[in-house]
Amino acid sequence: MTVLALVAWAGGGHPLTLLGRSWDSVWYLGIATHGYGRTLYFGADIIHSDLAFFPLYPALIRTLTAVTPLSGAGAGLLVAWAAAGVAAAGIYAVGARLHGRAVATALVLLWGLLPHSVVLSMAYTEPVLTAFAAWSLYAVLAGNWLWAGSLAALAGLSRPNGFAVAVAVLLAAACELRRTRGRVAHRLWTGAALAPLGWTAYVLWVGRRSGNRLGGYFDVQRLWGSRFDFGRGSLRFVRGLLLHGDRFVFPMTLVIVAAAVVLYALLVLDRAPLPLLAYTAVLLLITLGGSGFFESKPRFLLPAFPLLLPLARALVRTARARPWHATVVVAALAGLSFGYGAYLVVYARTPL
């Protein structure tokens, strides 16, 4: 925050305005204040509707502004910052359960130092989704199916890719049913039934409102230029980037997405629990297979914290064997995160 504030003031901007009223934040604040109904027309095939944005975060902002003197932007930032803290605690809990406290600490540290981690300080939904996802996955690992399903439902109300949490819960429940040959408590059935409700309910509500019950939400996304095309749009963009070059943000995005693929392979080789693999695979599949807003793909991967587990374990091993090397690595990551995050918010002219 200090680095961002200094860079923002040097660039003639106010840090809280940049964090609270940038890009998608404006849409969320509009929904919180006026409800759904805003549509911008840029052409026959480019129509931006606020129905593309899931309702939980605007609802939290609206509730907070109703009970406090905070403005919409202030409430949005407070919700995001609180959610980031809850997410960090959930990520720590998952890491500690799997590999102990040292790895858990390293996992949270690496997550907070991702190149796009500045988004966790903005009025965006990634912290909210990550908070529900981390604790839902922890509940799955602990066998608490009611909490897992309930938190997965809330994750599904947070963001379009929130259904990745439901997939993880449902797959874990199916494996448990197979292991026990169907002899399970009602909590598992209830949790599995709850998991997809949030995402499904909103998608169906948008479909009913638009007159196309099953496809209405996807029509909204298509008119935003966002659709799942198995990566064809992304490959065309990368081809143009490699042949003709472009701004700094796009090459950086390409590096981050490629690194995410490598990290997922390492996560598989590390034999991570199936719920973590399923959750991360869905997030990665959506990111790679979706077209439109190429520069936003690293943000879409922020909730995919399990990707960092192999790096966290390696960092702990390095810290024990060569503490100075680990210190240099963390310092380099911090410099990249702080500098690049400030650049994205203050100077870059691309959507986050």
XYZ file of C-alpha atoms in Angstrom:
352
model
C 0.000 0.000 0.000
C 2.830 2.405 0.799
C 4.535 1.841 -2.553
C 1.223 2.197 -4.372
C 0.389 5.406 -2.514
C 3.771 6.956 -3.355
C 3.500 5.989 -7.026
C -0.124 7.191 -7.194
C 0.699 10.594 -5.694
C 3.708 10.913 -8.004
C 1.403 10.196 -10.943
C -1.173 12.729 -9.824
C -3.772 10.235 -8.583
C -5.264 9.365 -5.214
C -4.504 5.782 -4.078
C -7.907 5.086 -2.513
C -9.699 6.343 -5.614
C -7.558 4.134 -7.823
C -8.162 1.124 -5.581
C -11.869 1.700 -5.030
C -13.065 3.045 -8.382
C -11.141 1.307 -11.155
C -12.504 -0.810 -13.982
C -14.875 -3.515 -12.645
C -15.125 -1.751 -9.286
C -17.305 0.897 -10.931
C -19.765 -1.768 -12.077
C -19.940 -3.369 -8.637
C -20.538 0.003 -6.973
C -23.271 0.763 -9.481
C -25.050 -2.510 -8.718
C -24.696 -1.904 -4.974
C -26.211 1.568 -5.316
C -28.877 1.139 -7.983
C -29.351 -2.590 -8.472
C -29.084 -4.346 -11.808
C -30.127 -2.653 -15.030
C -27.120 -0.784 -16.465
C -26.184 -1.563 -20.072
C -23.628 0.131 -22.330
C -23.845 -0.249 -26.105
C -20.642 -0.115 -28.160
C -21.976 -1.846 -31.270
C -24.209 -4.680 -32.416
C -21.887 -7.338 -31.008
C -20.412 -5.407 -28.062
C -22.952 -4.774 -25.319
C -21.810 -4.540 -21.712
C -24.507 -5.428 -19.185
C -24.049 -5.425 -15.423
C -25.724 -8.848 -15.367
C -22.253 -10.238 -16.068
C -21.321 -9.449 -12.444
C -22.366 -11.841 -9.695
C -24.408 -10.429 -6.801
C -22.745 -11.325 -3.499
C -20.061 -8.632 -3.432
C -22.441 -5.764 -4.355
C -24.871 -7.062 -1.737
C -22.158 -6.937 0.926
C -21.256 -3.379 -0.116
C -24.887 -2.294 0.020
C -25.346 -3.841 3.462
C -22.248 -2.142 4.815
C -23.201 1.282 3.470
C -26.643 0.871 5.051
C -25.260 0.287 8.557
C -22.148 2.503 8.470
C -21.314 6.024 7.242
C -18.925 4.586 4.639
C -19.245 5.502 0.967
C -19.720 2.774 -1.610
C -16.027 2.785 -2.524
C -14.996 2.733 1.136
C -17.342 -0.160 1.856
C -16.082 -2.020 -1.197
C -12.486 -1.673 -0.057
C -13.313 -2.702 3.502
C -15.110 -5.837 2.286
C -12.209 -6.692 -0.034
C -9.553 -6.122 2.636
C -11.465 -8.153 5.221
C -12.006 -10.939 2.692
C -8.292 -10.950 1.841
C -7.513 -11.472 5.526
C -10.035 -14.304 5.806
C -8.630 -15.811 2.603
C -5.079 -15.679 3.972
C -6.245 -17.473 7.128
C -7.987 -20.132 5.029
C -4.954 -20.618 2.800
C -2.804 -20.987 5.919
C -5.242 -23.561 7.329
C -5.104 -25.637 4.139
C -1.312 -25.443 3.980
C -0.882 -26.324 7.656
C -3.212 -29.309 7.399
C -1.301 -30.707 4.432
C 2.344 -29.821 5.139
C 2.699 -28.063 8.485
C 2.924 -24.478 9.680
C 6.163 -23.536 7.929
C 4.802 -24.424 4.500
C 1.498 -22.746 5.377
C 3.305 -19.515 6.196
C 5.310 -19.692 2.975
C 2.116 -20.399 1.014
C 0.403 -17.278 2.347
C 3.549 -15.227 1.742
C 3.843 -16.342 -1.874
C 0.137 -15.729 -2.499
C 0.469 -12.206 -1.138
C 3.500 -11.548 -3.356
C 2.011 -12.646 -6.677
C 2.546 -10.069 -9.453
C -1.188 -9.269 -9.522
C -1.700 -9.384 -5.760
C -2.473 -5.639 -5.820
C -5.962 -6.745 -6.861
C -6.399 -8.125 -3.337
C -6.281 -4.513 -2.130
C -8.836 -3.282 -4.667
C -12.633 -3.246 -4.689
C -12.710 -6.517 -6.631
C -14.216 -9.949 -5.986
C -11.094 -12.135 -6.064
C -10.491 -11.824 -2.290
C -14.123 -12.769 -1.591
C -13.993 -15.822 -3.827
C -10.635 -16.933 -2.430
C -11.903 -16.623 1.141
C -14.908 -18.876 0.523
C -12.882 -21.253 -1.646
C -10.036 -21.716 0.837
C -12.310 -22.451 3.769
C -14.595 -24.678 1.684
C -11.591 -26.721 0.563
C -10.360 -26.894 4.141
C -13.800 -28.160 5.193
C -13.640 -30.835 2.480
C -10.210 -31.973 3.676
C -11.566 -32.074 7.236
C -14.694 -34.005 6.187
C -17.085 -31.229 7.219
C -19.497 -31.509 4.310
C -22.138 -29.017 5.447
C -19.593 -26.224 5.763
C -17.940 -27.255 2.498
C -21.212 -27.134 0.578
C -22.452 -23.913 2.168
C -19.198 -22.060 1.512
C -19.080 -23.435 -2.035
C -22.570 -22.033 -2.631
C -21.408 -18.601 -1.457
C -18.313 -18.866 -3.656
C -20.642 -19.522 -6.576
C -22.447 -16.261 -5.850
C -19.159 -14.345 -5.855
C -17.729 -14.795 -9.346
C -18.405 -16.709 -12.586
C -15.461 -19.033 -11.921
C -16.738 -19.665 -8.407
C -18.347 -22.884 -9.573
C -14.827 -24.385 -9.444
C -15.369 -24.753 -5.695
C -18.605 -26.664 -6.244
C -16.839 -28.983 -8.700
C -14.210 -29.756 -6.065
C -16.834 -30.475 -3.407
C -18.951 -32.646 -5.702
C -15.954 -34.638 -6.925
C -14.715 -35.186 -3.369
C -18.205 -36.268 -2.307
C -18.411 -38.712 -5.223
C -15.068 -40.227 -4.241
C -16.205 -40.571 -0.637
C -19.408 -42.274 -1.767
C -17.400 -44.699 -3.847
C -14.957 -45.377 -1.015
C -17.707 -46.103 1.498
C -20.021 -47.752 -1.057
C -22.746 -45.240 -0.325
C -22.705 -45.628 3.449
C -22.355 -41.952 4.381
C -24.125 -39.528 6.705
C -26.793 -37.163 5.422
C -24.344 -34.276 5.843
C -22.442 -35.371 2.768
C -25.594 -35.477 0.636
C -26.702 -32.098 1.960
C -23.310 -30.492 1.428
C -23.079 -31.848 -2.106
C -26.568 -30.557 -2.883
C -25.759 -27.093 -1.510
C -22.435 -26.668 -3.309
C -23.675 -25.693 -6.813
C -26.762 -23.754 -5.681
C -25.263 -20.252 -5.596
C -23.787 -20.265 -9.083
C -26.734 -22.118 -10.614
C -29.309 -19.828 -9.009
C -27.735 -16.662 -10.376
C -27.203 -18.067 -13.872
C -30.847 -19.191 -14.002
C -32.041 -15.829 -12.640
C -30.179 -13.974 -15.390
C -31.599 -16.406 -17.931
C -35.137 -15.832 -16.690
C -34.635 -12.064 -16.737
C -33.240 -12.110 -20.284
C -35.807 -14.541 -21.667
C -33.325 -17.348 -22.306
C -33.409 -19.397 -19.134
C -30.436 -21.669 -19.803
C -28.339 -19.527 -22.116
C -29.109 -15.964 -21.046
C -26.105 -15.504 -18.789
C -23.741 -16.884 -21.423
C -25.257 -14.502 -23.984
C -24.409 -11.633 -21.624
C -20.820 -12.847 -21.335
C -20.525 -13.304 -25.100
C -21.587 -9.704 -25.695
C -18.821 -8.657 -23.302
C -16.421 -10.520 -25.601
C -15.937 -13.298 -23.053
C -16.749 -16.874 -23.971
C -15.268 -20.337 -23.669
C -13.780 -21.335 -27.029
C -11.211 -23.913 -25.867
C -8.448 -21.336 -26.077
C -8.739 -20.396 -29.757
C -9.135 -16.684 -28.983
C -6.206 -16.749 -26.578
C -3.992 -18.526 -29.110
C -4.803 -15.918 -31.760
C -3.940 -13.178 -29.292
C -0.654 -14.831 -28.323
C 0.240 -15.306 -31.988
C -0.282 -11.602 -32.640
C 1.687 -10.741 -29.510
C 4.662 -12.869 -30.553
C 4.637 -11.644 -34.144
C 3.988 -7.965 -33.595
C 4.771 -7.253 -29.952
C 2.634 -5.173 -27.628
C 2.605 -3.347 -24.326
C 4.465 -4.645 -21.284
C 1.314 -5.988 -19.603
C 0.611 -8.577 -22.282
C 4.038 -10.290 -22.324
C 3.910 -10.367 -18.532
C 0.483 -11.969 -18.717
C 1.802 -14.615 -21.080
C 4.647 -15.456 -18.690
C 2.290 -15.713 -15.694
C -0.185 -17.969 -17.488
C 2.618 -20.215 -18.752
C 4.023 -20.412 -15.223
C 0.581 -21.420 -13.934
C 0.516 -24.380 -16.333
C 3.951 -25.520 -15.157
C 2.938 -25.128 -11.511
C -0.173 -27.237 -12.069
C 1.982 -30.013 -13.500
C 4.173 -29.801 -10.388
C 1.059 -29.886 -8.192
C -0.062 -33.094 -9.901
C 3.398 -34.635 -9.511
C 3.309 -33.586 -5.845
C 0.162 -35.728 -5.445
C -1.951 -32.958 -3.985
C -5.387 -33.984 -2.681
C -8.025 -34.460 -5.369
C -10.251 -31.517 -4.265
C -7.328 -29.098 -4.677
C -6.428 -30.559 -8.054
C -10.032 -30.360 -9.279
C -10.567 -26.804 -8.032
C -7.330 -25.549 -9.562
C -7.889 -27.446 -12.822
C -11.267 -25.775 -13.356
C -9.836 -22.311 -12.676
C -6.948 -22.996 -15.036
C -9.253 -24.410 -17.706
C -11.493 -21.333 -17.587
C -8.477 -19.042 -17.785
C -6.837 -20.870 -20.681
C -10.009 -21.698 -22.579
C -11.759 -18.344 -22.264
C -11.407 -15.657 -24.887
C -11.458 -11.915 -24.310
C -9.633 -9.722 -21.772
C -6.315 -11.540 -22.112
C -4.667 -9.079 -19.737
C -7.092 -10.119 -16.963
C -6.070 -13.781 -16.940
C -3.524 -13.420 -14.088
C -6.295 -11.893 -11.969
C -8.533 -14.864 -12.722
C -5.777 -17.107 -11.351
C -5.420 -15.290 -8.017
C -7.875 -17.674 -6.295
C -5.824 -20.657 -7.546
C -3.592 -20.651 -4.468
C -2.943 -24.443 -4.518
C -0.658 -23.813 -7.506
C 1.800 -22.290 -5.045
C 2.076 -25.358 -2.805
C 5.129 -26.839 -4.605
C 6.868 -23.446 -4.487
C 6.022 -23.028 -0.798
C 7.550 -26.404 0.028
C 10.640 -25.557 -2.007
C 10.964 -22.184 -0.281
C 10.822 -23.808 3.156
C 13.501 -26.323 2.175
C 15.676 -23.491 0.861
C 15.127 -21.413 3.999
C 16.281 -24.292 6.176
C 19.334 -25.108 4.062
C 20.317 -21.639 2.801
C 18.440 -18.879 4.654
C 20.179 -16.098 2.743
C 19.049 -17.525 -0.609
C 15.446 -17.679 0.574
C 15.661 -14.078 1.780
C 16.890 -12.928 -1.629
C 14.081 -14.809 -3.385
C 11.395 -13.285 -1.155
C 12.887 -9.807 -1.538
C 12.913 -10.166 -5.329
C 9.297 -11.346 -5.349
C 8.299 -8.448 -3.094
C 10.013 -5.946 -5.383
C 8.273 -7.392 -8.435
C 4.888 -7.499 -6.714
C 5.037 -3.967 -5.306
C 6.486 -2.384 -8.433
C 4.354 -4.195 -10.977
C 1.197 -3.784 -8.903
C 1.723 -0.036 -8.691
C 2.379 0.078 -12.428
C -0.847 -1.810 -13.177
C -3.020 0.458 -11.067
C -1.422 3.832 -11.781
C 0.112 3.736 -15.257
C -1.194 0.773 -17.267
C -4.175 1.568 -19.471
C -5.433 -1.986 -19.630
C -8.351 -3.480 -17.675
C -7.348 -5.361 -14.573
